[in-house]
Short mmCIF file of C-alpha atoms and ligand atoms in Angstrom, two decimals:
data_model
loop_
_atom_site.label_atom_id
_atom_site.label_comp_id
_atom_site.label_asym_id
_atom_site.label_seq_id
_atom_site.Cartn_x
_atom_site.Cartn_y
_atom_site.Cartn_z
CA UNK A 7 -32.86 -42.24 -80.48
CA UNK A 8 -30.32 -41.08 -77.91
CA UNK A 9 -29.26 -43.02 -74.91
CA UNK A 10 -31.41 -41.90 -72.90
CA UNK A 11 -34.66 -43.63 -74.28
CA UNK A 12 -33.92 -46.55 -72.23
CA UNK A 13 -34.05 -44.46 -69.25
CA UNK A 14 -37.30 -42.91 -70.38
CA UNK A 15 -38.78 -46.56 -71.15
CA UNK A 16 -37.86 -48.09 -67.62
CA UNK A 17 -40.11 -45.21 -66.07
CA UNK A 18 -43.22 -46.14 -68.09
CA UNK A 19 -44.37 -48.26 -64.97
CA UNK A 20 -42.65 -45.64 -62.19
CA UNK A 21 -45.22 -44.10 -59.88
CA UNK A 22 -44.03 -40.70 -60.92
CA UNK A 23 -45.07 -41.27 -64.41
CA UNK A 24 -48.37 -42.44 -62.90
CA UNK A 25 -48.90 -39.67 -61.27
CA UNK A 26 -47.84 -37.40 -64.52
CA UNK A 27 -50.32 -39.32 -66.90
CA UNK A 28 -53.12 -38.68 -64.08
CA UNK A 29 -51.65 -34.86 -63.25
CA UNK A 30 -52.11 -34.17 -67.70
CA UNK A 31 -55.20 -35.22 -67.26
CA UNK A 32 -56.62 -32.30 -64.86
CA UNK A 33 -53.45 -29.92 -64.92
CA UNK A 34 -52.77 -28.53 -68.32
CA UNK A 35 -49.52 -29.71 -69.30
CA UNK A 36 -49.85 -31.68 -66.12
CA UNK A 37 -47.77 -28.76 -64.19
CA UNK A 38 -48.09 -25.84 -62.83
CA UNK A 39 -45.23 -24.20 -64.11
CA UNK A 40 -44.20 -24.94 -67.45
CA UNK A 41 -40.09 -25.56 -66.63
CA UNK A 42 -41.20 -28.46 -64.87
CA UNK A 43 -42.84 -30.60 -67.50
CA UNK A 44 -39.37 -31.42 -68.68
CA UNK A 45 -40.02 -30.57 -71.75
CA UNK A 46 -36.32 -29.09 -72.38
CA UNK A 47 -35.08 -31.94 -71.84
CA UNK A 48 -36.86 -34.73 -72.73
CA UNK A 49 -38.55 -37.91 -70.51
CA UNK A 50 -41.58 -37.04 -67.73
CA UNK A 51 -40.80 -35.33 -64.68
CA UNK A 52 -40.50 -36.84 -61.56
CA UNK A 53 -42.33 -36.04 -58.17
CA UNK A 54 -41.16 -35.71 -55.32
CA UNK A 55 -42.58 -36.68 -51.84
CA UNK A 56 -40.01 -35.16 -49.90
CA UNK A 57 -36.95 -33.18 -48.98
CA UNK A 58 -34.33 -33.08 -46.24
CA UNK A 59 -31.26 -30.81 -46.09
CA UNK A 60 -29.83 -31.00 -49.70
CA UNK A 61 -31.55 -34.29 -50.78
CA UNK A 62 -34.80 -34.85 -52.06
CA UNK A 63 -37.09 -38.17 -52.16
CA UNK A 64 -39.16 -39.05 -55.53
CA UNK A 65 -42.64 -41.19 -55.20
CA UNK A 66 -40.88 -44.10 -56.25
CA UNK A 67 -38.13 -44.13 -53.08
CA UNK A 68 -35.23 -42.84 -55.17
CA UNK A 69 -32.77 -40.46 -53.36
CA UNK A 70 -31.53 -37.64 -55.57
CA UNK A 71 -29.34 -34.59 -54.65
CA UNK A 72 -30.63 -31.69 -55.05
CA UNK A 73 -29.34 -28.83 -57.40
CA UNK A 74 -32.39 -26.80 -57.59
CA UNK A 75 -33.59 -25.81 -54.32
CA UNK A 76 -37.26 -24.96 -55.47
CA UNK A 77 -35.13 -22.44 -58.00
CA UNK A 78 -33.80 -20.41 -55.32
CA UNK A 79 -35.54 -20.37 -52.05
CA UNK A 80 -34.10 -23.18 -50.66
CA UNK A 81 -31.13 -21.82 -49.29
CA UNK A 82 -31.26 -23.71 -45.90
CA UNK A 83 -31.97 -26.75 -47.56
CA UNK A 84 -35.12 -28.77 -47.74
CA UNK A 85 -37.59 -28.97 -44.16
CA UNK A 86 -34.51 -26.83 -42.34
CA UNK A 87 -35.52 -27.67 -38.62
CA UNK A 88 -35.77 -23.95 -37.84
CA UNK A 89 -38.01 -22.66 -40.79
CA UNK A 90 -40.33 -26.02 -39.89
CA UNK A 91 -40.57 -25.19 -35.85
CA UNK A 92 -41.28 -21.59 -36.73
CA UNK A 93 -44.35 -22.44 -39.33
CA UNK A 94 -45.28 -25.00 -37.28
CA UNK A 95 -45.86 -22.47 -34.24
CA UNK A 96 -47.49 -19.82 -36.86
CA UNK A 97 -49.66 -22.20 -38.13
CA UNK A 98 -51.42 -23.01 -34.67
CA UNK A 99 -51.88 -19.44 -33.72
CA UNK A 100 -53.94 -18.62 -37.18
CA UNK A 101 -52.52 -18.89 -40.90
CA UNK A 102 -54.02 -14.94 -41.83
CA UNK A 103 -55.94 -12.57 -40.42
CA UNK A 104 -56.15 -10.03 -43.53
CA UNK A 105 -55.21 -7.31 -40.63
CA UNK A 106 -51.62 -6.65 -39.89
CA UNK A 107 -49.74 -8.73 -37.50
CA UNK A 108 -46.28 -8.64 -35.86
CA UNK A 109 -44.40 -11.02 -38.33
CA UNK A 110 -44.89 -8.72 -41.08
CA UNK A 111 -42.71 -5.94 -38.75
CA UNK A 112 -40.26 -7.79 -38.53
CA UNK A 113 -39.45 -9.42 -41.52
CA UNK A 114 -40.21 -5.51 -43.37
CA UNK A 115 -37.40 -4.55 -40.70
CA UNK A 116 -35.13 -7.10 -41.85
CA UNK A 117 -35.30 -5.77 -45.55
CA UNK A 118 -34.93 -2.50 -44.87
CA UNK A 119 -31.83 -3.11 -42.32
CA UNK A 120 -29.88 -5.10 -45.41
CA UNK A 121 -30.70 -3.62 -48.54
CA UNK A 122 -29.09 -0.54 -49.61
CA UNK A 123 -30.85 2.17 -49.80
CA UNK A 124 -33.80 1.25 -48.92
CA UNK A 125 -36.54 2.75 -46.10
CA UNK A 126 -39.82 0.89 -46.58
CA UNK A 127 -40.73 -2.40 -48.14
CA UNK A 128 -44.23 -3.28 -49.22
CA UNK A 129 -44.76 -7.35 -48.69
CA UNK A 130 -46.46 -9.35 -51.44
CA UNK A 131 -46.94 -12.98 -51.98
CA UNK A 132 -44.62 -13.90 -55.10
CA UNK A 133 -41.65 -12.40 -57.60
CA UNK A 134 -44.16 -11.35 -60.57
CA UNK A 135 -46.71 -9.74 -58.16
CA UNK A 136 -43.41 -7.34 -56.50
CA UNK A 137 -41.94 -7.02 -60.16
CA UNK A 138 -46.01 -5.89 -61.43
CA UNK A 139 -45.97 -3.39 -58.37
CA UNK A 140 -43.11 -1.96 -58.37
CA UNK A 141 -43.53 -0.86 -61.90
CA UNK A 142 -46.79 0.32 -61.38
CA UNK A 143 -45.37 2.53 -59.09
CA UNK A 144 -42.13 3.96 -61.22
CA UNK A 145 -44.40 5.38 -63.59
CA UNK A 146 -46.98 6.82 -60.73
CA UNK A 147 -43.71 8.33 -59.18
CA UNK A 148 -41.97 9.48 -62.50
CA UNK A 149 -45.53 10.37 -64.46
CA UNK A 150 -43.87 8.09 -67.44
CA UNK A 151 -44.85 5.17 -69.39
CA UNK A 152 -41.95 3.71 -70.51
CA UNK A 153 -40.30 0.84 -69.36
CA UNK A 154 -36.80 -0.68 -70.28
CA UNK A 155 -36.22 -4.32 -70.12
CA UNK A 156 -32.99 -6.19 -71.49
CA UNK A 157 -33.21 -9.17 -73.33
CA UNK A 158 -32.43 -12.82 -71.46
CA UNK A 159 -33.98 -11.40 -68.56
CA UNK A 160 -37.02 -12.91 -66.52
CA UNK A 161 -39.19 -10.79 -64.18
CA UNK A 162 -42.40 -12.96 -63.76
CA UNK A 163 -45.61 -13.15 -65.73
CA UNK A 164 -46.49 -9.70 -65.73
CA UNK A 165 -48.29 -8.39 -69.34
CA UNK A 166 -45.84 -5.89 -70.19
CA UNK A 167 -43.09 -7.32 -69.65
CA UNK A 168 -43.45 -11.01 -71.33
CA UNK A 169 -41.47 -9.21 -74.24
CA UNK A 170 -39.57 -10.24 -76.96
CA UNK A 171 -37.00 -7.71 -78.86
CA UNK A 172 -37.93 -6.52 -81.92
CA UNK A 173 -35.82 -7.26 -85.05
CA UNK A 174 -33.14 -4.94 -86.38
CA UNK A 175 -32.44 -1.78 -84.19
CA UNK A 176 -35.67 -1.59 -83.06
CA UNK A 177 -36.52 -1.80 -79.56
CA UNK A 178 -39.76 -2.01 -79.56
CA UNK A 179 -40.87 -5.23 -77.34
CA UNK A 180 -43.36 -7.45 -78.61
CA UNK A 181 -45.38 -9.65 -77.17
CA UNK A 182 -43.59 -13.40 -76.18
CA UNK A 183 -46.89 -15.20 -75.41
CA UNK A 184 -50.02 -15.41 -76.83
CA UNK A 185 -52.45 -13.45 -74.83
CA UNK A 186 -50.71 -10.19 -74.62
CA UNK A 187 -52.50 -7.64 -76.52
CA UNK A 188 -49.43 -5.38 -78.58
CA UNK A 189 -51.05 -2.29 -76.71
CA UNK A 190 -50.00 -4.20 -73.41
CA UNK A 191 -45.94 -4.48 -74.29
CA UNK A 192 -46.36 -1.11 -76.44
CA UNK A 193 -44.81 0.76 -73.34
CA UNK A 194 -41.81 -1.63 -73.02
CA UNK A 195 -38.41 -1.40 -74.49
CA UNK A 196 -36.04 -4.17 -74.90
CA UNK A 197 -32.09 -3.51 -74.64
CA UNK A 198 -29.43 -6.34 -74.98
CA UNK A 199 -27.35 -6.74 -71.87
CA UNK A 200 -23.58 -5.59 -71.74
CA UNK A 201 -24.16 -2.64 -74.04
CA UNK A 202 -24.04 0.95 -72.68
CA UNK A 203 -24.26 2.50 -76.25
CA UNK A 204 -27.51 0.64 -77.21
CA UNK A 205 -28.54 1.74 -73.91
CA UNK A 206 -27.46 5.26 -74.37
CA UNK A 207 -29.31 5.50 -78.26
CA UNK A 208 -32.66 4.72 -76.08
CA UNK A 209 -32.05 6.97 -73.71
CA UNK A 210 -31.11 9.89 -76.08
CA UNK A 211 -33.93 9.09 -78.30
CA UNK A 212 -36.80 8.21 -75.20
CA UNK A 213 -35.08 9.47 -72.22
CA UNK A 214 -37.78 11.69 -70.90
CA UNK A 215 -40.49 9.04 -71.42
CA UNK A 216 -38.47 6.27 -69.34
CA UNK A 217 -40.08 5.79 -66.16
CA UNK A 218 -37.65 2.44 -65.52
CA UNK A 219 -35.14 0.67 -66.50
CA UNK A 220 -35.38 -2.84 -64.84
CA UNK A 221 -32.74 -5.09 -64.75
CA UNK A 222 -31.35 -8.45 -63.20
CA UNK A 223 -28.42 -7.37 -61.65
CA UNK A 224 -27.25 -10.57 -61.74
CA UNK A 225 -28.72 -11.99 -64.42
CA UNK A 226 -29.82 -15.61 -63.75
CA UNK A 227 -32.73 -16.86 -65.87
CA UNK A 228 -30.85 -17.17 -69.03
CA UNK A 229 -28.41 -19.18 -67.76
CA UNK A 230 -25.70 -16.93 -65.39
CA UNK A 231 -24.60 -14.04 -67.55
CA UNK A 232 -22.91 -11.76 -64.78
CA UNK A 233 -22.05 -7.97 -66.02
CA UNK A 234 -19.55 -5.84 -66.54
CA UNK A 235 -19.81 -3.54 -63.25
CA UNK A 236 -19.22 -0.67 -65.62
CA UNK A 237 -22.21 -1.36 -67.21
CA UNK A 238 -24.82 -1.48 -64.65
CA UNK A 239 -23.03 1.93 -63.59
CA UNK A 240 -23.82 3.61 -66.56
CA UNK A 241 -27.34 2.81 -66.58
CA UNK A 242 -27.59 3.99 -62.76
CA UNK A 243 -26.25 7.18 -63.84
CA UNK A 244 -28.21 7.17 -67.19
CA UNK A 245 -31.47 6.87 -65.17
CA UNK A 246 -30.10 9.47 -62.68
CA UNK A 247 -29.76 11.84 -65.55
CA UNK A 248 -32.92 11.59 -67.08
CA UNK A 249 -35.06 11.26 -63.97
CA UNK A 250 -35.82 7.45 -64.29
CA UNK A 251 -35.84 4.66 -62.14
CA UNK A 252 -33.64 2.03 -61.99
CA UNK A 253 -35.50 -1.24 -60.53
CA UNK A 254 -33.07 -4.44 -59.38
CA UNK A 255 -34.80 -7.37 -59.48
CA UNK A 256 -33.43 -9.26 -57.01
CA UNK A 257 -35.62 -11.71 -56.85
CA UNK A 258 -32.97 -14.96 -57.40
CA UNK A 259 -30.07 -12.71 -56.31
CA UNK A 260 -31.53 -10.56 -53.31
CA UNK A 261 -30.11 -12.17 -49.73
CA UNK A 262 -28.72 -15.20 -51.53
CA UNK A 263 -25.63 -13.62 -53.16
CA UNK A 264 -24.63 -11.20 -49.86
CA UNK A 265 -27.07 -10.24 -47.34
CA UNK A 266 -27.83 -6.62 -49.61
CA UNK A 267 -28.01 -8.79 -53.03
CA UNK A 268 -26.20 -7.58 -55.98
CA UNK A 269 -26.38 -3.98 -54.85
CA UNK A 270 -24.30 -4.80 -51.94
CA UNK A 271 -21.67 -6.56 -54.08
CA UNK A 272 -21.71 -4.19 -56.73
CA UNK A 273 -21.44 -1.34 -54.83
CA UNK A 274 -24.59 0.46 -56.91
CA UNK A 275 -27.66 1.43 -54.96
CA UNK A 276 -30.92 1.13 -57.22
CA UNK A 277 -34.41 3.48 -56.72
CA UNK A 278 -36.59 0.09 -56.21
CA UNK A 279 -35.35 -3.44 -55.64
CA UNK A 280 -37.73 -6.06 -55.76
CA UNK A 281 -37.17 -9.64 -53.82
CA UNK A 282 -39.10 -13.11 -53.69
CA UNK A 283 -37.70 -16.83 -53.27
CA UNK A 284 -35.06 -16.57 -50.54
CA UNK A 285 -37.31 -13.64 -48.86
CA UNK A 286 -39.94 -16.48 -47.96
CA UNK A 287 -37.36 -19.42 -47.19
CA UNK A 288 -40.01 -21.71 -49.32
CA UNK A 289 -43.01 -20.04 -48.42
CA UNK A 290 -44.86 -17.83 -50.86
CA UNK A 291 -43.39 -14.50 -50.46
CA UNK A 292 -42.24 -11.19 -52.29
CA UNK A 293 -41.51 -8.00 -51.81
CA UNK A 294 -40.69 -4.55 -53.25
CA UNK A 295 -38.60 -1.95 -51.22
CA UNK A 296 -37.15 1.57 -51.65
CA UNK A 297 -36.78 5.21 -50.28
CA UNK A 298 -39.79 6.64 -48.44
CA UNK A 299 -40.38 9.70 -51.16
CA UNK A 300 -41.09 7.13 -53.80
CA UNK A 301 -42.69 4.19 -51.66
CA UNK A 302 -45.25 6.85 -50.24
CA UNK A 303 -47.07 7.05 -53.21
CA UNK A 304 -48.18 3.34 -52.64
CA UNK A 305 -52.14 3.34 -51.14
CA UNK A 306 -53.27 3.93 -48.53
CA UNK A 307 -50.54 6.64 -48.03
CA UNK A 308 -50.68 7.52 -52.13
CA UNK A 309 -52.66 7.19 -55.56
CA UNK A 310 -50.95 4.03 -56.49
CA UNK A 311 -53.48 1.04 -55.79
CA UNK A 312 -51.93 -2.45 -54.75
CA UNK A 313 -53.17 -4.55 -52.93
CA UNK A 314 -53.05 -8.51 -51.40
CA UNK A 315 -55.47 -10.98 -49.66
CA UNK A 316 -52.64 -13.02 -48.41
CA UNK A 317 -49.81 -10.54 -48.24
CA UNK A 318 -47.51 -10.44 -44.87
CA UNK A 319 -49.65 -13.56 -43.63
CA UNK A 320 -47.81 -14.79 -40.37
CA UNK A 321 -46.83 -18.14 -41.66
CA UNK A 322 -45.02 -17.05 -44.58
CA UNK A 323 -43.40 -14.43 -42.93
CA UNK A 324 -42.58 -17.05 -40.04
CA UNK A 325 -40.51 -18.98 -42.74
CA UNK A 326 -39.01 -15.91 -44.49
CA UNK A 327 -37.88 -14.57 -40.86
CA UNK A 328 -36.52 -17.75 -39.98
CA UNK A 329 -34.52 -17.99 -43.28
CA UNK A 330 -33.11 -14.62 -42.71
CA UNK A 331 -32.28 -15.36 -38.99
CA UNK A 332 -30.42 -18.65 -40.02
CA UNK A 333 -28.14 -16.89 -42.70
CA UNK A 334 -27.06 -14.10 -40.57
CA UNK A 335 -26.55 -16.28 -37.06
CA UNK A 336 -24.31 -18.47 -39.74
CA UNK A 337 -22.47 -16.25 -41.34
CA UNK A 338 -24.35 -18.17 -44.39
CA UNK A 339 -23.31 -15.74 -47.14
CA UNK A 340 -19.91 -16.55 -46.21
CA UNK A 341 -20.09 -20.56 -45.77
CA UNK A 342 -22.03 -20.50 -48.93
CA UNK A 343 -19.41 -18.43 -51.03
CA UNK A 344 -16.51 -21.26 -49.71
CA UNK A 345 -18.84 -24.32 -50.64
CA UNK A 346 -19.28 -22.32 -53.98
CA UNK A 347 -15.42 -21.59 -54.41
CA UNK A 348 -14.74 -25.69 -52.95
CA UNK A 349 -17.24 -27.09 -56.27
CA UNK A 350 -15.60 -24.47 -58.63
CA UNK A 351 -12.11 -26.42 -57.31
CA UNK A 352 -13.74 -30.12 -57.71
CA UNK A 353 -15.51 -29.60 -61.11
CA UNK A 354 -12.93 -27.77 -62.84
CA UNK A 355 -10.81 -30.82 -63.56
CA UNK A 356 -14.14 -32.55 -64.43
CA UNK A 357 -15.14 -30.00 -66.79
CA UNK A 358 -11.45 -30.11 -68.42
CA UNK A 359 -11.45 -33.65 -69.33
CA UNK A 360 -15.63 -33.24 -71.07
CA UNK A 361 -16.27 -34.90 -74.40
CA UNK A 362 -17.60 -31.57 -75.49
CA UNK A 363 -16.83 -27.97 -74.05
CA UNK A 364 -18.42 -26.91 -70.74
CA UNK A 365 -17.77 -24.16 -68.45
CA UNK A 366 -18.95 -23.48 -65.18
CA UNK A 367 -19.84 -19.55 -65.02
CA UNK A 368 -20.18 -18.84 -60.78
CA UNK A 369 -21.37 -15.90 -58.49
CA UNK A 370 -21.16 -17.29 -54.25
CA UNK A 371 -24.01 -20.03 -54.30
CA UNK A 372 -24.89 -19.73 -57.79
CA UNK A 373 -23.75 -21.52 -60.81
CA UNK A 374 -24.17 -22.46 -64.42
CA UNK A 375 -22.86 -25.20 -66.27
CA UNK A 376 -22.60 -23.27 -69.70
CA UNK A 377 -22.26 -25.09 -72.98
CA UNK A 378 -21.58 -22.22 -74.69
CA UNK A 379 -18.47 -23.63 -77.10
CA UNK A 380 -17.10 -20.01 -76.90
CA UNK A 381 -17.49 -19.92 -73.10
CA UNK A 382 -19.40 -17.71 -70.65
CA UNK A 383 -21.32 -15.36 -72.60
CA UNK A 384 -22.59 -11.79 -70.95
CA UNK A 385 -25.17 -11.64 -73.37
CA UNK A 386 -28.27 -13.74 -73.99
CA UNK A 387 -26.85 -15.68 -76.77
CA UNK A 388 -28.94 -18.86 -77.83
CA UNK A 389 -27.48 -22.01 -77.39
CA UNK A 390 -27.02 -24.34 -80.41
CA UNK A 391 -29.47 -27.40 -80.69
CA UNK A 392 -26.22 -29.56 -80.41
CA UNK A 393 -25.81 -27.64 -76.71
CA UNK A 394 -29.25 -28.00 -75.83
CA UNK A 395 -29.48 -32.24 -76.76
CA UNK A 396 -25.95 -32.55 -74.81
CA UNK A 397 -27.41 -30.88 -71.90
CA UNK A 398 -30.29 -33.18 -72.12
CA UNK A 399 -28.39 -36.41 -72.18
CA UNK A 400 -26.37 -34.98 -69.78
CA UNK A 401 -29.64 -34.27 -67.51
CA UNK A 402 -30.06 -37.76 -67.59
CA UNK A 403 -27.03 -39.55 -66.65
CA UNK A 404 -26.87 -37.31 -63.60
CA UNK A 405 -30.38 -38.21 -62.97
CA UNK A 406 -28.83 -42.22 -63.38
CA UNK A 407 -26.16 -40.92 -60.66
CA UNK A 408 -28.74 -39.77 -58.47
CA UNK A 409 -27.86 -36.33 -58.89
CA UNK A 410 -31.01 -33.27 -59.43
CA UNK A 411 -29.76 -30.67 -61.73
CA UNK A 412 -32.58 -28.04 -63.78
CA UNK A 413 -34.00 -29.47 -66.38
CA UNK A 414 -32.98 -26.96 -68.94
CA UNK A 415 -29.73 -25.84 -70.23
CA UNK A 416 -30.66 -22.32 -69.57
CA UNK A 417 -31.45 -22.79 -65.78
CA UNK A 418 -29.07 -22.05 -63.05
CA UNK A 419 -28.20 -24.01 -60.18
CA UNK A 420 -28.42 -23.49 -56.63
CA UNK A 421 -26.35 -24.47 -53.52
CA UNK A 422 -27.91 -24.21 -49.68
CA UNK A 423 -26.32 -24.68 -46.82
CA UNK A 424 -27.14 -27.96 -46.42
CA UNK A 425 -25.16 -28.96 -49.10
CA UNK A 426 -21.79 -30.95 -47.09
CA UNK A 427 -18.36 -31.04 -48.61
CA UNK A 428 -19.73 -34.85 -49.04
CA UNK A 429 -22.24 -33.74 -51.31
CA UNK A 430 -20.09 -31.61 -53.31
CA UNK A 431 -17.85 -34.42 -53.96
CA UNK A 432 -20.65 -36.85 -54.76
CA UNK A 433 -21.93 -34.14 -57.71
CA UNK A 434 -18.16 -33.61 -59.04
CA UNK A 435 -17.67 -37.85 -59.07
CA UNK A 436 -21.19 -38.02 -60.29
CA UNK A 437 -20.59 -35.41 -62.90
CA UNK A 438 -17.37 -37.24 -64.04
CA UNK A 439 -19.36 -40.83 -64.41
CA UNK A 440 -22.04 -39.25 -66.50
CA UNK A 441 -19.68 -37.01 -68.73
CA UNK A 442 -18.09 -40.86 -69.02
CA UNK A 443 -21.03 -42.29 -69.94
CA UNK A 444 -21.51 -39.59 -72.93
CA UNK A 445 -18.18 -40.00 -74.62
C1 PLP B 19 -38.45 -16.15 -60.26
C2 PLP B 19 -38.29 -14.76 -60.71
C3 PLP B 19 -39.38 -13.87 -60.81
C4 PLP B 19 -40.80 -14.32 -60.61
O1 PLP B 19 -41.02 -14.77 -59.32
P1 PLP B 19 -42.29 -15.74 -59.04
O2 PLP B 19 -42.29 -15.90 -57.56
O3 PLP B 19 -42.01 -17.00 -59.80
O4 PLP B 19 -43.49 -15.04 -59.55
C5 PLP B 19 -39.13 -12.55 -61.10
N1 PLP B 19 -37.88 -12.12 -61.31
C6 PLP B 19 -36.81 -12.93 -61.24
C7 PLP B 19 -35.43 -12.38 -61.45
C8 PLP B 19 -36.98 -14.29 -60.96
O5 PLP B 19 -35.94 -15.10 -60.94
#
């Protein structure tokens, strides 16, 4: 047994793992999103009742602080008084009318004001949804089926792209979850990241049957595995060549990293970006943007059918508006990159003194505490079981100091701007006690 049983016994009785044994018995898994079971990492999960600023409340009264942030949205914080006053105010004038309405304008006008290269942005109500579309439409634009994915990457639920790569040198992706018919994921190729000549054998093998090459540009669902900018160049100018697409999901990175995403820091404009969690502040939002030639092909202008009860409702866009507003009346990408650059300077001295190796891998308000023994990887290399149970019992002894992180080893972690130089201390002292506690 590891230490953390006796944490895991003391919650038998706790009203979250009331709620969990009464949630498994109508909610398969009792979750609606697997990460969340806490499977990874051992224990039941606990639920929360509320959240203010960077702290969040469980059902049994305990105050935690928060490292998560809903997995990105959050970046104001939890209930931020402006995203509340404008939902509130959307609320009472109608939740959707299924017609357009102003809101919609305006937050489309925001996207296409702060993302490179962009002239038109079609709105959608979550990441997978803008990820599904947006594909749909590189291969109505290009007349292609392929699409490239890289390996460690996440882009939703979507069919085709819950992929796996094949063994050996070849590419060909297969299905990663039951229910995926082979035909589905026959049209998807899987790369590894941070390898232009892999990249290159694809292209001069498939090239003129790629109608996308997708790609985190920041990739962030495999723990934080930022690239070589060299890379990401060569497959802009690989897809330029060959008449592909290349498709940034931005989704985790788009107005959270700069106000243009990772294009804007990387300098590298992409055909299609897609965008969801900060783009709706908390609300369910996502969208998919580009140049007018290749977003005209989307109905009712084009061929390409997509389509959404809810999409561009006025209280989601209320929230994703008000997000927006905040950051840029802030200057939040900058306050955000110093609170990021302050924890790098607490936790390094932490991480130094660790029972066991840990690194912390950063991009502004992003960050990953790696337990790679070799360091920060660029690739999606699997961590050893021995990683995975430290970050477990590590999971827990923050959770003992009050302190939120994912509960996976492979999850990043997010900072809003409600986190206080206060809180960063409390996560680097916290951090400290627990590593103590594991020696
Ligand atoms: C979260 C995520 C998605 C899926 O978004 P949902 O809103 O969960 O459907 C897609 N791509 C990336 C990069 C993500 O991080």
């Amino acid at each position: 047994m590891t230490s953390h049983s006796h944490e895991h016994n003391a919650q038998a009785s706790s009203r979250s793992a009331l709620l969990y044994e009464r949630a498994c018995r109508v909610i398969p898994g009792g979750v609606n999103s697997p990460v969340r079971a806490f499977r990874a990492v051992g224990g039941t999960p606990l639920f929360f009742v509320s959240g203010r600023g960077a702290h969040l409340t469980d059902a049994d009264g305990r105050e935690f602080l928060d490292l998560v942030g809903s997995w990105g949205p959050l970046i104001l914080g939890h209930a931020h008084p402006a995203v509340v006053e404008a939902v509130a105010r959307a609320c009472r004038q109608g939740t959707t009318f299924g017609a357009p309405c102003p809101a919609e304008v305006e937050l489309a006008e925001r996207v296409v004001a702060s993302y490179p290269g962009t002239e038109q942005v079609r709105l959608v109500s979550s990441g997978t949804e803008a990820v599904m579309s947006a594909i749909r439409l590189a291969r109505a634009f290009t007349g292609r089926d392929l699409i490239v994915k890289f390996s460690g990457c996440y882009h939703g639920h979507a069919d085709h792209l819950l992929v796996a790569a094949g063994s050996g040198l070849a590419t060909f992706g297969r299905p990663s979850s039951a229910g995926v018919p082979e035909a589905f994921t026959a049209c998807t190729r899987v790369l590894p990241l941070d390898d232009e000549a892999a990249a290159e054998a694809l292209f001069a093998r498939d090239g003129e049957r790629i109608a996308a090459v997708i790609i985190e540009p920041l990739p962030a669902n495999h723990g934080l595995l930022p690239q070589r900018r060299e890379f990401l160049e060569r497959l802009r100018g690989l897809t330029r060549e060959r008449g592909a697409l290349l498709i940034f999901d931005e989704v985790i990175s788009g107005f959270r990293i700069a106000r243009g995403g990772a294009a804007e820091r990387l300098g590298i404009v992409p055909d299609l970006a897609t965008f969801g969690k900060v783009i709706g502040g908390g609300m369910p939002v996502g969208a998919f943007a580009g140049p007018r030639r290749i977003m005209a092909r989307l109905a009712p202008d084009g061929d390409t059918y997509q389509a959404g009860t809810l999409s561009g409702n006025p209280v989601a866009m209320a929230s994703g508006i008000a997000t927006l507003d905040v950051l840029a009346a802030e200057n939040g990408w900058e306050k955000l990159e110093a609170a990021g650059a302050q924890l790098e300077r607490l936790l390094q001295p932490v991480l130094r003194e660790a029972p066991f190796p840990m690194h912390l891998v950063r991009v502004g308000s992003l960050f990953w505490l790696s337990l790679h023994e070799s360091g920060a990887p660029r690739t999606a290399a699997a961590l050893s079981p021995q990683a995975v149970e430290r970050y477990a019992a590590l999971f827990h002894a923050m959770l003992a100091e009050g302190i939120y992180l994912p509960p996976s080893a492979y999850e990043a972690c997010f900072l809003s701007l409600a986190h206080t130089a206060a809180d960063l201390e409390r996560l680097a002292r916290g951090l400290r006690s627990a590593l103590g506690t594991l020696r």
